[in-house]
XYZ file of N, CA and C in Angstrom:
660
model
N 0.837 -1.205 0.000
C 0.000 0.000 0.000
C 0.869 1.252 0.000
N 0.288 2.248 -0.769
C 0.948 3.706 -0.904
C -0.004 4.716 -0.115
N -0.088 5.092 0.776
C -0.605 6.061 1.653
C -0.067 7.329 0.808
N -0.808 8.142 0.323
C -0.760 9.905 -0.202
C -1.697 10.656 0.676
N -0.953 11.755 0.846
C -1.661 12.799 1.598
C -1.523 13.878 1.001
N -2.475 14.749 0.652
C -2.363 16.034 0.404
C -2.016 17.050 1.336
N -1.699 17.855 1.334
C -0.789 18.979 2.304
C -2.092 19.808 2.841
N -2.132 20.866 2.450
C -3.443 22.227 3.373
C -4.988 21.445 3.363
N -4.633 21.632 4.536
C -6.203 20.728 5.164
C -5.533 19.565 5.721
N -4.824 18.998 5.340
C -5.119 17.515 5.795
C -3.530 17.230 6.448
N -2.307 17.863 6.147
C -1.449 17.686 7.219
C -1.014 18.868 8.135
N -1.789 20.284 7.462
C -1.473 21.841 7.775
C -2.848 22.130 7.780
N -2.682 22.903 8.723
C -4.369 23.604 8.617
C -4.164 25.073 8.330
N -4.374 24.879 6.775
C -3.671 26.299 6.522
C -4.600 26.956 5.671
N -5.968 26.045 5.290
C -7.036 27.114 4.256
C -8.002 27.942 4.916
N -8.039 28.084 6.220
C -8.543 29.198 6.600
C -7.535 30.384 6.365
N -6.357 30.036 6.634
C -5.505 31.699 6.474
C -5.124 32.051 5.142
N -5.316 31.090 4.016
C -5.229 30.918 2.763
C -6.354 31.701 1.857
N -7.338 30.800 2.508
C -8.375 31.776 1.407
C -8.826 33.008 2.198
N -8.842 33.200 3.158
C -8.755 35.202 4.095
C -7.667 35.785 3.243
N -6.602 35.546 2.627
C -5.465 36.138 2.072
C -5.580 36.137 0.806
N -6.192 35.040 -0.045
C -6.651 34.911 -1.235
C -7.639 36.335 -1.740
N -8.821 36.107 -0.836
C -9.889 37.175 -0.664
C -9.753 38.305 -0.515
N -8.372 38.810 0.011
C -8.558 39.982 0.477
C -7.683 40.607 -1.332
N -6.715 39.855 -1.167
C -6.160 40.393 -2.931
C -6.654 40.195 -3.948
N -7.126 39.347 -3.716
C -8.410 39.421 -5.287
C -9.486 40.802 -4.792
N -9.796 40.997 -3.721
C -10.555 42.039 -3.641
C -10.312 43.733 -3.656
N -8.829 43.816 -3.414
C -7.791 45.094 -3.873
C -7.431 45.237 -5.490
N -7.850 44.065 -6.223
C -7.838 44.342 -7.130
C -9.726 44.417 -7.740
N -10.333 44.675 -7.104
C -11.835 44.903 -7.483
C -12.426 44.008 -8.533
N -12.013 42.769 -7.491
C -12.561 41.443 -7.557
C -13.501 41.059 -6.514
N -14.129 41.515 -5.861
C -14.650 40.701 -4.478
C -15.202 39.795 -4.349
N -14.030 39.222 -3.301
C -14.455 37.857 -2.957
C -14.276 37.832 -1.665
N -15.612 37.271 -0.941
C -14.575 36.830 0.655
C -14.255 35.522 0.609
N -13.950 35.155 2.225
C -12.986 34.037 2.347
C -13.489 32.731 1.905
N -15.187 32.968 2.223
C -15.902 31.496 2.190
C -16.544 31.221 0.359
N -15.998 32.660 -0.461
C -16.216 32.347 -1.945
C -15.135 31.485 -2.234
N -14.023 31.934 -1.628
C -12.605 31.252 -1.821
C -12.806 29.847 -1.494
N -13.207 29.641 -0.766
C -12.905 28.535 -0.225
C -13.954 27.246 -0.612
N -14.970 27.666 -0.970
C -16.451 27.432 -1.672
C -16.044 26.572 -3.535
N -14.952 28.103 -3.860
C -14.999 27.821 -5.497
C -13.515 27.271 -5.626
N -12.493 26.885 -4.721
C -10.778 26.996 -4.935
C -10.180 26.006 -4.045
N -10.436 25.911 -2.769
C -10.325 24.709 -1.708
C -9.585 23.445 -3.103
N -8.430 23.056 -3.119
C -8.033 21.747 -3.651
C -7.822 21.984 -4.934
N -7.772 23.462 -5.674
C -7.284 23.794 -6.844
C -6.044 24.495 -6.952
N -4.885 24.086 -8.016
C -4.291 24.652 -7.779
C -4.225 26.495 -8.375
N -3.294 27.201 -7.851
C -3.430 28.623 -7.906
C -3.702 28.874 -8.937
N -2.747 28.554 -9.988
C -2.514 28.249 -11.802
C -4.350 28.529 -12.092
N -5.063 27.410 -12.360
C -6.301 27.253 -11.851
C -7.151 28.094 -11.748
N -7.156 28.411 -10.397
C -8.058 29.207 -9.813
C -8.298 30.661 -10.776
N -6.340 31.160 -10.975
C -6.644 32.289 -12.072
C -7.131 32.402 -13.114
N -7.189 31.543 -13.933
C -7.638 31.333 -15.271
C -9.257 31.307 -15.174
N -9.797 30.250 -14.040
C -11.230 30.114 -13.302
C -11.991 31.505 -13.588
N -10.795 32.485 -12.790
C -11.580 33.837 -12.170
C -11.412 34.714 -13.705
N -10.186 34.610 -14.069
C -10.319 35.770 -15.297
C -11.031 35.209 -16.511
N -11.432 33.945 -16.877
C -12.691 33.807 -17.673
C -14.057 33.884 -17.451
N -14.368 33.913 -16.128
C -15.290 33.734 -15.487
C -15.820 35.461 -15.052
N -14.593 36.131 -15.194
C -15.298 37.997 -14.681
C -14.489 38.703 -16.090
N -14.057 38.314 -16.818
C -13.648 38.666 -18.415
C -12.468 39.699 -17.996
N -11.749 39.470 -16.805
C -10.570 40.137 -16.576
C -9.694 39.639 -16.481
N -8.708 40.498 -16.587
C -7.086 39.867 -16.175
C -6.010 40.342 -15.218
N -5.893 39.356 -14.620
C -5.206 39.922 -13.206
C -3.695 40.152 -13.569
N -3.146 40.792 -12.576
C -1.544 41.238 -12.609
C -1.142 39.717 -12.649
N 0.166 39.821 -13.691
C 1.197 38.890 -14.083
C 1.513 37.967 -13.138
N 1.698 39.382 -11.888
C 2.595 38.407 -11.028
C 1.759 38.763 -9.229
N 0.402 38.301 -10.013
C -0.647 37.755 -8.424
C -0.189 36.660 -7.545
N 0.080 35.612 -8.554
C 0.523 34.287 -8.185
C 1.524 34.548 -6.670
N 2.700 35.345 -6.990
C 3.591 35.822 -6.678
C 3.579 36.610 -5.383
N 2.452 37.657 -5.710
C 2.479 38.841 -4.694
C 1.504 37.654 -3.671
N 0.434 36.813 -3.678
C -0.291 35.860 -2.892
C 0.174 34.854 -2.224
N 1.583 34.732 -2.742
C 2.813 33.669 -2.025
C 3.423 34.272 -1.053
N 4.027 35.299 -1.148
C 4.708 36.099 -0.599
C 3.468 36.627 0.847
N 2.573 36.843 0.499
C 2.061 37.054 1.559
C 1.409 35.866 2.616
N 1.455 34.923 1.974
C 0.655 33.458 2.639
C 1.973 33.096 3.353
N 3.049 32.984 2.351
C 4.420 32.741 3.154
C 5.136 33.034 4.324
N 4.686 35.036 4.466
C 4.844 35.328 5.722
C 4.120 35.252 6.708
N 2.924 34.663 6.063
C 2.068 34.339 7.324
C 2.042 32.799 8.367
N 2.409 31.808 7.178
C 2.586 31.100 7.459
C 3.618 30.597 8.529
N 4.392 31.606 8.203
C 6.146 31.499 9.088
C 5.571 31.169 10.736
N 4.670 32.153 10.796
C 3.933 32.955 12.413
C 2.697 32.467 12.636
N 1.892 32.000 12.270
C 1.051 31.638 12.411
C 0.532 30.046 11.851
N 0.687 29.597 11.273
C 0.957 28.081 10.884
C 0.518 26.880 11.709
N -0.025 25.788 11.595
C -0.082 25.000 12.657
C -0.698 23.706 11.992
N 0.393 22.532 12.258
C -0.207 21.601 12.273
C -1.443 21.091 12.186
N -1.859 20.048 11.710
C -3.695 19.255 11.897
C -3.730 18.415 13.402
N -3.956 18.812 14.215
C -4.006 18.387 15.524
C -4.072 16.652 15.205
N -2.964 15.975 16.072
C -2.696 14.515 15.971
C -2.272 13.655 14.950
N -1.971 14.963 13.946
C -1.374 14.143 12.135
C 0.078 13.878 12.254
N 1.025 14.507 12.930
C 2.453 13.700 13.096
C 2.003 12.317 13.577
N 1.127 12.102 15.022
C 1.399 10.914 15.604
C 0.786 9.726 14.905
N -0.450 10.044 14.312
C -1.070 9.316 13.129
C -0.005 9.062 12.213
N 0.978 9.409 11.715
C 1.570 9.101 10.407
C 2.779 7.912 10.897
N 3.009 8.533 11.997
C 4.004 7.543 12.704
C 3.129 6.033 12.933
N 1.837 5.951 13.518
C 1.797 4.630 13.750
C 1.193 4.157 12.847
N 1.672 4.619 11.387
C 1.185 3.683 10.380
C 2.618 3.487 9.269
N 3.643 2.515 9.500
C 4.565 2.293 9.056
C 4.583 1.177 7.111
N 3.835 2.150 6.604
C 3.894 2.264 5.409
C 4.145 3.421 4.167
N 4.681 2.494 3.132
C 5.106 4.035 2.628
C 4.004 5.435 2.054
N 4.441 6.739 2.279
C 3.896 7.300 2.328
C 4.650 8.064 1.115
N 3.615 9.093 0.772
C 4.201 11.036 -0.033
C 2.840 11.951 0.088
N 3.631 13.121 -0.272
C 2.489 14.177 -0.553
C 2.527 14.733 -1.987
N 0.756 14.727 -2.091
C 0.911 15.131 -3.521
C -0.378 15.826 -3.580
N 0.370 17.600 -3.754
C -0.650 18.463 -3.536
C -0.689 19.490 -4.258
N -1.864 20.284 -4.354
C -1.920 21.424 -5.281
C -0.972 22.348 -5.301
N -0.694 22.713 -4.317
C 0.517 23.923 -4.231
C 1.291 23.792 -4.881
N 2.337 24.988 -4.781
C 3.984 25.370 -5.089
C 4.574 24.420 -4.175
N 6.278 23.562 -5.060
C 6.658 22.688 -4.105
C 7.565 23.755 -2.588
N 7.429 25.140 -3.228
C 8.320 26.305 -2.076
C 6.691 26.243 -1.169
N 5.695 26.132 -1.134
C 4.403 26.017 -0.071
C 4.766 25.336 0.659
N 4.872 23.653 -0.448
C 4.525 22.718 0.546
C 5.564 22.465 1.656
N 7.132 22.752 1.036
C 7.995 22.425 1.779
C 8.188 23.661 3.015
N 7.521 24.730 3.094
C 7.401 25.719 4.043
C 6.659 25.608 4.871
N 5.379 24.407 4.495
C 4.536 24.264 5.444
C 4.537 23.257 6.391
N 5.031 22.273 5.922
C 5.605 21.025 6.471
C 7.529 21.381 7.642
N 7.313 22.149 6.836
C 8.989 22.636 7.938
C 8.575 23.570 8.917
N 7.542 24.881 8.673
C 6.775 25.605 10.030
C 6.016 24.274 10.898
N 6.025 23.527 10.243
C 4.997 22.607 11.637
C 5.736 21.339 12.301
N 6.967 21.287 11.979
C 7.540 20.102 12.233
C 7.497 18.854 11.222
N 6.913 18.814 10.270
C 6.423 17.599 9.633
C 7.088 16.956 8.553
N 8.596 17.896 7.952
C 9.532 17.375 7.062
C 9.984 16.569 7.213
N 10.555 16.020 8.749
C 11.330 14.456 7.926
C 10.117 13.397 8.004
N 8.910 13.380 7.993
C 7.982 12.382 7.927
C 7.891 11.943 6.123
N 8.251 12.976 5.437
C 8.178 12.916 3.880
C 9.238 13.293 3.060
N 9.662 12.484 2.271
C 11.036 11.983 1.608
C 10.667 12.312 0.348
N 9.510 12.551 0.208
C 8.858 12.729 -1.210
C 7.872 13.292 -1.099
N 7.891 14.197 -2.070
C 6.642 15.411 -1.997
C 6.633 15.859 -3.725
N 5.330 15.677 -3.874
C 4.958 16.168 -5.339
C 4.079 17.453 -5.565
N 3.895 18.108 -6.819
C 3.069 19.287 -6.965
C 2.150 18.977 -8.545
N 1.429 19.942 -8.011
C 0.532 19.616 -9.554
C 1.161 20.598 -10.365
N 2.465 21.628 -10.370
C 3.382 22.491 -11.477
C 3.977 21.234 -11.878
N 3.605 19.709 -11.627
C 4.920 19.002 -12.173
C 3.654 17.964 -13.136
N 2.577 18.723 -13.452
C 1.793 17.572 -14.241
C 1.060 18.710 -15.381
N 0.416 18.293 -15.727
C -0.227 19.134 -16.961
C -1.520 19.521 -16.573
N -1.999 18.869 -15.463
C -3.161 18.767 -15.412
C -3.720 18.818 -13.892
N -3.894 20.011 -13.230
C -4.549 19.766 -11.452
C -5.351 19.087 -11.049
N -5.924 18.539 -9.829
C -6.751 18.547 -9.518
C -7.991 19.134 -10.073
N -9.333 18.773 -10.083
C -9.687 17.282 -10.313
C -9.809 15.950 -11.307
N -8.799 16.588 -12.238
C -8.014 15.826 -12.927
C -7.090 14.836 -11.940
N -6.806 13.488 -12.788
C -6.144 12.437 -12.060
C -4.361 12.320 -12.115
N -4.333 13.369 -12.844
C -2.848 13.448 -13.304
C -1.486 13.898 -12.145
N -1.911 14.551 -10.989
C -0.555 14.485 -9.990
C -1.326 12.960 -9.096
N -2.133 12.851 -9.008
C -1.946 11.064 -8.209
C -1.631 10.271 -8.807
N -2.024 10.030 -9.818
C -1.225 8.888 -11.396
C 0.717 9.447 -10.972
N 0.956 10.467 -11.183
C 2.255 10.640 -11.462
C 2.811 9.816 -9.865
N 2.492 11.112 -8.754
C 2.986 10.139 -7.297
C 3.148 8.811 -7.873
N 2.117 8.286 -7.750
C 1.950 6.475 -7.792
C 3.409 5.990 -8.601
N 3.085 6.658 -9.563
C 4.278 6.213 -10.504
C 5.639 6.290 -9.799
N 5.890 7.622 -9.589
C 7.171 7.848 -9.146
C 7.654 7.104 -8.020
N 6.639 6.533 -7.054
C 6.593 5.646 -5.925
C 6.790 4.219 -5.827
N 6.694 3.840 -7.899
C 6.463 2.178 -8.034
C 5.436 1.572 -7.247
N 3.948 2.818 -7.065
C 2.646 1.636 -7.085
C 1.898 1.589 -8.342
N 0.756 0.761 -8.046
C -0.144 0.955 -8.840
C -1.052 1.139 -8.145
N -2.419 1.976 -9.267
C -3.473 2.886 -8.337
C -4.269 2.060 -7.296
N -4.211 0.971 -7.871
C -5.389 0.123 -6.595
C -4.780 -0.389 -5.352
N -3.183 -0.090 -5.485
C -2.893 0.036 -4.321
C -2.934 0.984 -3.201
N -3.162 2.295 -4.171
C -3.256 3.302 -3.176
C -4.316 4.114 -2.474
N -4.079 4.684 -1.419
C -4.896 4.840 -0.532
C -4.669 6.654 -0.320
N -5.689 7.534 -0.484
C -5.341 9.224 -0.545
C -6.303 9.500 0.413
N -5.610 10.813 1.116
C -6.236 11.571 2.489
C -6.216 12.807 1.468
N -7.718 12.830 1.598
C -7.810 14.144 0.746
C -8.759 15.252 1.908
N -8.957 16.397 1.948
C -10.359 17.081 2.215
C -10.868 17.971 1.802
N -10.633 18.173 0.006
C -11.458 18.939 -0.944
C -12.035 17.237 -1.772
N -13.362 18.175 -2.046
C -14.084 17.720 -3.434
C -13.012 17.376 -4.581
N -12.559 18.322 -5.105
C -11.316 18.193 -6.112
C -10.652 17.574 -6.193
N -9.613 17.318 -4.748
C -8.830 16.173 -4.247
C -9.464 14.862 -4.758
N -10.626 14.738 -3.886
C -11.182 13.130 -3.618
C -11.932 12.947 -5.075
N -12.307 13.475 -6.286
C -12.891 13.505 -7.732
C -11.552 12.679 -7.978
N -10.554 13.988 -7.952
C -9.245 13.694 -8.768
C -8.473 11.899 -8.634
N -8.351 11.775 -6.501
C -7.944 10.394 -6.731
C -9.023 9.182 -7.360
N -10.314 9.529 -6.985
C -11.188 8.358 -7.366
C -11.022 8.588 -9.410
N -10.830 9.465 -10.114
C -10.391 9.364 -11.100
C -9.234 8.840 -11.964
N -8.499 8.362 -10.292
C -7.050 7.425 -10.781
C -7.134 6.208 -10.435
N -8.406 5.720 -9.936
C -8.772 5.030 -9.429
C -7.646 4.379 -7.956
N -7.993 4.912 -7.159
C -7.738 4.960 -5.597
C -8.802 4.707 -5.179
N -8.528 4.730 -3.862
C -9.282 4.691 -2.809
C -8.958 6.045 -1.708
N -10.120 6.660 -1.341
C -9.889 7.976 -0.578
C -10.548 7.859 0.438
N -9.828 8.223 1.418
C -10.327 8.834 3.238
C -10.632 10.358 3.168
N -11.832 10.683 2.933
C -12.114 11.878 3.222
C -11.813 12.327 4.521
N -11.263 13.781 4.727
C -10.753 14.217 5.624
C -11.355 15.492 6.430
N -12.044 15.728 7.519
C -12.785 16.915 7.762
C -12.140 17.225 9.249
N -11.033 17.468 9.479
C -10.556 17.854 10.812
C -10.047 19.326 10.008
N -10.217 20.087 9.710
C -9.423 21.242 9.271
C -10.455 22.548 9.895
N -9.992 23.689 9.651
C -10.395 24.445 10.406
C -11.569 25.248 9.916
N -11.181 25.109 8.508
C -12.514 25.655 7.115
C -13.243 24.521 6.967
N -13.576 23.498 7.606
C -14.670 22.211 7.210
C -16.252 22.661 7.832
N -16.730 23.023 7.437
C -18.231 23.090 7.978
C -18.826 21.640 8.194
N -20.396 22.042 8.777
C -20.862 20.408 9.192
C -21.055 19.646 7.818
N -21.655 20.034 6.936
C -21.691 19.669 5.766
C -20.751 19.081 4.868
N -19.663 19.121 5.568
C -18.285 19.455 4.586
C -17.851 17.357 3.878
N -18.467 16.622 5.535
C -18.486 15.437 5.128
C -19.380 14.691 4.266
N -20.561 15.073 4.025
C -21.337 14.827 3.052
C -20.823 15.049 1.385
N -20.080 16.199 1.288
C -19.557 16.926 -0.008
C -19.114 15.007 -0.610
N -17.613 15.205 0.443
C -16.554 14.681 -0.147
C -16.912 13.115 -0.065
N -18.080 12.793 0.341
C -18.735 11.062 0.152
C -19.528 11.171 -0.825
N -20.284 12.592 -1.293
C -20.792 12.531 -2.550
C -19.855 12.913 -3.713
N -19.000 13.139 -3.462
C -17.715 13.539 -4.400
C -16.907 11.898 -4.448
N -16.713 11.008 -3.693
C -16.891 9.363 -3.949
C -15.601 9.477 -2.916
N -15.731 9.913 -2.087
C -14.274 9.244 -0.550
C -15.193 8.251 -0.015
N -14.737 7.094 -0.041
C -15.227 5.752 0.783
C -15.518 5.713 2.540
N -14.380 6.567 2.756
C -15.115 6.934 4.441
C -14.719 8.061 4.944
N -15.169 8.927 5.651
C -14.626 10.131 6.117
C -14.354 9.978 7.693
N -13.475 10.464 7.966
C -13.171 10.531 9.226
C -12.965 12.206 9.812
N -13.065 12.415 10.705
C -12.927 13.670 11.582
C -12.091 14.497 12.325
N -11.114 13.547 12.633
C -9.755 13.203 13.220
C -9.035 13.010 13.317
N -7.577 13.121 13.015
C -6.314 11.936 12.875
C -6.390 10.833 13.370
N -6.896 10.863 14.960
C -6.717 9.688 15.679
C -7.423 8.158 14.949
N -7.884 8.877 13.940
C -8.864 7.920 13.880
C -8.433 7.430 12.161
N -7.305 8.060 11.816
C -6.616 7.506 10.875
C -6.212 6.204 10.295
N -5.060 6.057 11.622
C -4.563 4.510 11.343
C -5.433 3.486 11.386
N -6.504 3.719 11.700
C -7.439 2.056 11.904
C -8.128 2.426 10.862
N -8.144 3.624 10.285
C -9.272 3.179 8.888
C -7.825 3.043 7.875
N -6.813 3.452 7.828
C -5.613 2.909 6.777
C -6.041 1.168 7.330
N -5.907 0.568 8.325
C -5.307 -0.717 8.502
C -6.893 -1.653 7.936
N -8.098 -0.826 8.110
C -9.365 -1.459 7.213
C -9.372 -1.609 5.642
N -8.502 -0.526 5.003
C -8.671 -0.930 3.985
C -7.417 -2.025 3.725
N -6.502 -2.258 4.370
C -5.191 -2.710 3.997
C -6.021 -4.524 4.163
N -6.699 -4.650 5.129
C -6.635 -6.027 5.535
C -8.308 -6.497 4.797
N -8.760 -5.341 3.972
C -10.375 -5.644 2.865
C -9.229 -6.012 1.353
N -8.153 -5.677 1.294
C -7.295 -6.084 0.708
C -6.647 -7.109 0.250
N -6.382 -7.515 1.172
C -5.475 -8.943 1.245
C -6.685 -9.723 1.596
């Protein structure tokens, strides 16, 4: 089994301060959006994405270098404010199989976010969707992971907690643990991602390793 995890939401709880920061610069540029449009229409897309989304969608075009000026500011926020998914180091530890991350972001995000929270040497391998043609909810950065990992998809198992995410792995055909411990999950949020096709959702880290070790042993 290949355990994948996606990064914001599910090992960082970082899309509440993400899309508040998203929102507020798309809205200096007389775009308005607040946090919960952000997070509503973008949650599990990557940035790339999202821009193209917004400037076909309002027939404008944003500065060159948004991408840029929205990094720079998530980045310094992140430094200071940042924080772990309550119980996701100790979860990852008592499940001694191989693991990666393979997530929408910039690989300068992911590796900033995982190093503000402690969580770099847990992952030896970390992927981005700048390294596929195709984001989320397209199947093309979980196909690639897998690959680069020497599985195949029905071996693997993805912690997702966007819609996008959990479309994208069940489109590589995986198997997904929907994920709703994050700080932007509303009550609803577990319904989404079981109608979006995650096989079980959980709430918690703690409650991780025994649904990894259910699907491992519906397996064999």
């Amino acid at each position: 089994m290949l355990l994948i995890f996606d990064c914001d939401g599910v090992l960082v709880d970082s899309e509440g301060l993400s899309c508040q920061l998203d929102a507020e610069l798309l809205t200096e540029f007389d775009v308005p959006y607040t946090a919960e449009d952000v997070a509503r229409e973008f949650i599990g897309v990557s940035l790339k994405d999202q821009v193209a989304r917004i400037e076909g969608k309002h027939g404008i075009r944003l500065p060159a270098d948004f991408s840029e000026r929205l990094n720079r500011r998530l980045f310094a926020r992140f430094e200071t404010d940042l924080e772990p998914i309550e119980g996701v180091r100790e979860a990852i530890l008592a499940l001694p199989v191989p693991r990666c991350v393979a997530s929408s972001s910039v690989p300068e995000r992911i590796a900033l976010s995982l190093r503000v929270t402690g969580l770099s040497d847990l992952f030896d391998h970390i992927f981005s969707a700048t390294q596929v043609p195709r984001g989320k909810p397209a199947p093309d950065l979980f196909l690639h992971a897998a690959a680069q990992m020497g599985a195949v998809a029905q071996e693997c198992v993805v912690v997702e907690d966007s819609t996008a995410g959990v479309q994208a792995a069940v489109a590589a055909g995986m198997q997904v643990i929907g994920f709703t411990g994050g700080g932007h999950c509303g009550p609803e949020h577990g319904d989404k991602l079981r109608a979006a096709g995650a096989s079980v959702v959980i709430d918690h880290m703690t409650d991780l390793p025994k649904t990894v070790r259910a699907f491992t042993h519906s397996a064999s």
